[in-house]
PDB file of C-alpha atoms in Angstrom:
ATOM      1  CA  MET A   1     -22.495   0.246   6.891  1.00  0.00           C
ATOM      2  CA  ALA A   2     -20.149   1.984   9.628  1.00  0.00           C
ATOM      3  CA  SER A   3     -18.604  -0.346  11.844  1.00  0.00           C
ATOM      4  CA  THR A   4     -15.432  -0.320  13.999  1.00  0.00           C
ATOM      5  CA  ILE A   5     -12.370  -2.519  13.815  1.00  0.00           C
ATOM      6  CA  THR A   6     -10.637  -2.451  17.179  1.00  0.00           C
ATOM      7  CA  VAL A   7      -6.969  -2.738  17.371  1.00  0.00           C
ATOM      8  CA  ALA A   8      -6.056  -5.281  19.856  1.00  0.00           C
ATOM      9  CA  GLY A   9      -2.662  -5.475  21.693  1.00  0.00           C
ATOM     10  CA  SER A  10       0.098  -3.212  23.109  1.00  0.00           C
ATOM     11  CA  VAL A  11       1.550  -0.157  21.452  1.00  0.00           C
ATOM     12  CA  PHE A  12       5.196  -0.489  20.575  1.00  0.00           C
ATOM     13  CA  THR A  13       7.721   2.606  19.776  1.00  0.00           C
ATOM     14  CA  ALA A  14      10.428   3.028  17.904  1.00  0.00           C
ATOM     15  CA  GLY A  15      12.445   5.815  16.333  1.00  0.00           C
ATOM     16  CA  GLN A  16      11.723   8.035  13.545  1.00  0.00           C
ATOM     17  CA  SER A  17      13.366   7.467  10.087  1.00  0.00           C
ATOM     18  CA  LEU A  18      14.936  10.249   8.525  1.00  0.00           C
ATOM     19  CA  ALA A  19      13.291   9.594   5.284  1.00  0.00           C
ATOM     20  CA  ALA A  20       9.538   7.965   5.940  1.00  0.00           C
ATOM     21  CA  GLY A  21       7.948   5.995   3.213  1.00  0.00           C
ATOM     22  CA  ALA A  22       4.411   5.121   2.440  1.00  0.00           C
ATOM     23  CA  PRO A  23       2.623   3.109   5.045  1.00  0.00           C
ATOM     24  CA  THR A  24       1.619  -0.693   3.814  1.00  0.00           C
ATOM     25  CA  LEU A  25      -1.240  -3.001   4.829  1.00  0.00           C
ATOM     26  CA  SER A  26      -1.866  -6.346   4.459  1.00  0.00           C
ATOM     27  CA  ILE A  27      -4.667  -8.896   5.564  1.00  0.00           C
ATOM     28  CA  ARG A  28      -4.639 -12.735   6.375  1.00  0.00           C
ATOM     29  CA  THR A  29      -6.938 -15.021   7.840  1.00  0.00           C
ATOM     30  CA  ALA A  30      -6.060 -16.116  11.529  1.00  0.00           C
ATOM     31  CA  GLY A  31      -8.198 -18.668  13.449  1.00  0.00           C
ATOM     32  CA  THR A  32     -11.498 -17.299  13.635  1.00  0.00           C
ATOM     33  CA  GLY A  33     -10.681 -13.616  12.602  1.00  0.00           C
ATOM     34  CA  TRP A  34      -8.225 -11.825  10.471  1.00  0.00           C
ATOM     35  CA  LEU A  35      -4.523 -10.409  11.505  1.00  0.00           C
ATOM     36  CA  LEU A  36      -3.574  -7.003   9.720  1.00  0.00           C
ATOM     37  CA  HIS A  37       0.224  -6.504   8.920  1.00  0.00           C
ATOM     38  CA  ILE A  38       0.930  -2.925   9.328  1.00  0.00           C
ATOM     39  CA  ASN A  39       4.104  -1.063   8.519  1.00  0.00           C
ATOM     40  CA  THR A  40       4.204   2.638   9.176  1.00  0.00           C
ATOM     41  CA  SER A  41       7.611   2.873   7.601  1.00  0.00           C
ATOM     42  CA  GLY A  42       8.969   5.183   9.973  1.00  0.00           C
ATOM     43  CA  ASN A  43       6.140   7.792   9.814  1.00  0.00           C
ATOM     44  CA  THR A  44       4.812   9.498  12.934  1.00  0.00           C
ATOM     45  CA  GLY A  45       1.138  10.283  13.419  1.00  0.00           C
ATOM     46  CA  CYS A  46      -0.296   7.471  11.617  1.00  0.00           C
ATOM     47  CA  GLY A  47      -3.698   6.118  12.068  1.00  0.00           C
ATOM     48  CA  LEU A  48      -5.700   2.705  11.227  1.00  0.00           C
ATOM     49  CA  ILE A  49      -9.390   4.127   9.661  1.00  0.00           C
ATOM     50  CA  SER A  50     -12.270   1.768   9.560  1.00  0.00           C
ATOM     51  CA  GLY A  51     -15.262   3.564   8.357  1.00  0.00           C
ATOM     52  CA  ALA A  52     -15.774   6.579  10.185  1.00  0.00           C
ATOM     53  CA  SER A  53     -13.474   5.481  13.199  1.00  0.00           C
ATOM     54  CA  SER A  54      -9.490   5.735  13.558  1.00  0.00           C
ATOM     55  CA  SER A  55      -7.028   4.412  16.180  1.00  0.00           C
ATOM     56  CA  GLY A  56      -3.731   5.835  16.544  1.00  0.00           C
ATOM     57  CA  ILE A  57      -0.552   3.701  15.510  1.00  0.00           C
ATOM     58  CA  ALA A  58       3.027   4.090  17.590  1.00  0.00           C
ATOM     59  CA  ALA A  59       5.433   6.102  15.410  1.00  0.00           C
ATOM     60  CA  GLY A  60       7.537   4.026  13.165  1.00  0.00           C
ATOM     61  CA  TRP A  61       5.932   0.690  14.507  1.00  0.00           C
ATOM     62  CA  GLU A  62       5.659  -2.755  12.130  1.00  0.00           C
ATOM     63  CA  GLY A  63       3.519  -5.551  13.337  1.00  0.00           C
ATOM     64  CA  ASP A  64       0.783  -7.669  13.388  1.00  0.00           C
ATOM     65  CA  TYR A  65      -2.694  -6.809  14.757  1.00  0.00           C
ATOM     66  CA  PRO A  66      -5.588  -9.456  15.266  1.00  0.00           C
ATOM     67  CA  VAL A  67      -9.062  -8.623  14.447  1.00  0.00           C
ATOM     68  CA  SER A  68     -11.762 -10.734  15.961  1.00  0.00           C
ATOM     69  CA  GLY A  69     -14.017 -12.827  13.863  1.00  0.00           C
ATOM     70  CA  SER A  70     -16.952 -10.845  15.723  1.00  0.00           C
ATOM     71  CA  LEU A  71     -17.355  -7.895  13.000  1.00  0.00           C
ATOM     72  CA  ALA A  72     -20.673  -6.906  11.786  1.00  0.00           C
ATOM     73  CA  PRO A  73     -21.647  -8.570   8.197  1.00  0.00           C
ATOM     74  CA  GLY A  74     -20.561  -6.711   5.327  1.00  0.00           C
ATOM     75  CA  GLN A  75     -17.869  -4.802   3.675  1.00  0.00           C
ATOM     76  CA  HIS A  76     -15.106  -3.129   5.916  1.00  0.00           C
ATOM     77  CA  ARG A  77     -12.915  -0.769   4.319  1.00  0.00           C
ATOM     78  CA  ILE A  78      -9.344  -0.251   6.155  1.00  0.00           C
ATOM     79  CA  GLN A  79      -6.415   1.906   5.440  1.00  0.00           C
ATOM     80  CA  VAL A  80      -3.243   3.252   7.220  1.00  0.00           C
ATOM     81  CA  VAL A  81      -2.899   7.125   6.898  1.00  0.00           C
ATOM     82  CA  CYS A  82       0.042   8.799   7.869  1.00  0.00           C
ATOM     83  CA  PRO A  83       1.225  12.368   7.334  1.00  0.00           C
ATOM     84  CA  SER A  84       3.613  10.994   4.126  1.00  0.00           C
ATOM     85  CA  GLY A  85       0.847   9.193   2.692  1.00  0.00           C
ATOM     86  CA  LYS A  86      -1.395   6.209   2.720  1.00  0.00           C
ATOM     87  CA  SER A  87      -1.688   2.723   2.548  1.00  0.00           C
ATOM     88  CA  ALA A  88      -3.748   0.655  -0.123  1.00  0.00           C
ATOM     89  CA  LYS A  89      -7.183   0.946   0.948  1.00  0.00           C
ATOM     90  CA  LEU A  90      -8.137  -2.617   1.619  1.00  0.00           C
ATOM     91  CA  THR A  91     -11.553  -4.452   2.254  1.00  0.00           C
ATOM     92  CA  LEU A  92     -12.653  -6.958   4.769  1.00  0.00           C
ATOM     93  CA  PHE A  93     -15.536  -8.833   4.233  1.00  0.00           C
ATOM     94  CA  ALA A  94     -17.538 -10.731   7.280  1.00  0.00           C
ATOM     95  CA  PRO A  95     -18.418 -12.844   8.403  1.00  0.00           C
ATOM     96  CA  ARG A  96     -15.542 -15.327   7.943  1.00  0.00           C
ATOM     97  CA  SER A  97     -16.663 -18.030   5.397  1.00  0.00           C
ATOM     98  CA  PRO A  98     -14.943 -19.720   2.097  1.00  0.00           C
ATOM     99  CA  ILE A  99     -16.326 -17.080  -0.272  1.00  0.00           C
ATOM    100  CA  ASN A 100     -15.529 -14.090   1.893  1.00  0.00           C
ATOM    101  CA  ASP A 101     -12.057 -15.160   2.842  1.00  0.00           C
ATOM    102  CA  LEU A 102     -11.770 -15.595  -1.021  1.00  0.00           C
ATOM    103  CA  ARG A 103     -12.989 -11.904  -1.423  1.00  0.00           C
ATOM    104  CA  THR A 104     -10.823 -10.567   1.188  1.00  0.00           C
ATOM    105  CA  GLN A 105      -7.542 -12.196  -0.228  1.00  0.00           C
ATOM    106  CA  PHE A 106      -8.566 -10.786  -3.334  1.00  0.00           C
ATOM    107  CA  SER A 107      -8.765  -7.128  -2.167  1.00  0.00           C
ATOM    108  CA  ASN A 108      -5.230  -7.905  -0.440  1.00  0.00           C
ATOM    109  CA  SER A 109      -3.464  -9.551  -3.127  1.00  0.00           C
ATOM    110  CA  THR A 110      -4.591  -6.742  -5.636  1.00  0.00           C
ATOM    111  CA  GLN A 111      -3.920  -3.981  -2.958  1.00  0.00           C
ATOM    112  CA  GLY A 112      -7.489  -2.552  -3.236  1.00  0.00           C
ATOM    113  CA  MET A 113      -7.087  -2.141  -7.039  1.00  0.00           C
ATOM    114  CA  PHE A 114     -10.486  -3.447  -8.173  1.00  0.00           C
ATOM    115  CA  GLY A 115     -12.385  -2.020  -4.941  1.00  0.00           C
ATOM    116  CA  SER A 116     -14.726  -4.919  -4.379  1.00  0.00           C
TER     117      SER A 116
END
């Protein structure tokens, strides 16, 4: 199942770090949707990958991206990809429910180590 997570909000810019590290990604529930916390760790040319789609992220940006609760039902694999490396590939489970929230938080807590 291919679906798209649309990144909402403004684009923020920051300076390039001399020694960029690997990007990080985490998910938490927020209202009726989710909040993705993304840290590009000083990288440029990063993207948020969801299924077959990608959204660009401003250089050196760290912050939260809200994701609406209206995603298609199922598993949504997401990852931040930068030239210097990739974040863990996490799974967001939709729609929001107690069981799917537990599954999403398990993926977040283990940083995708067990797939799902």
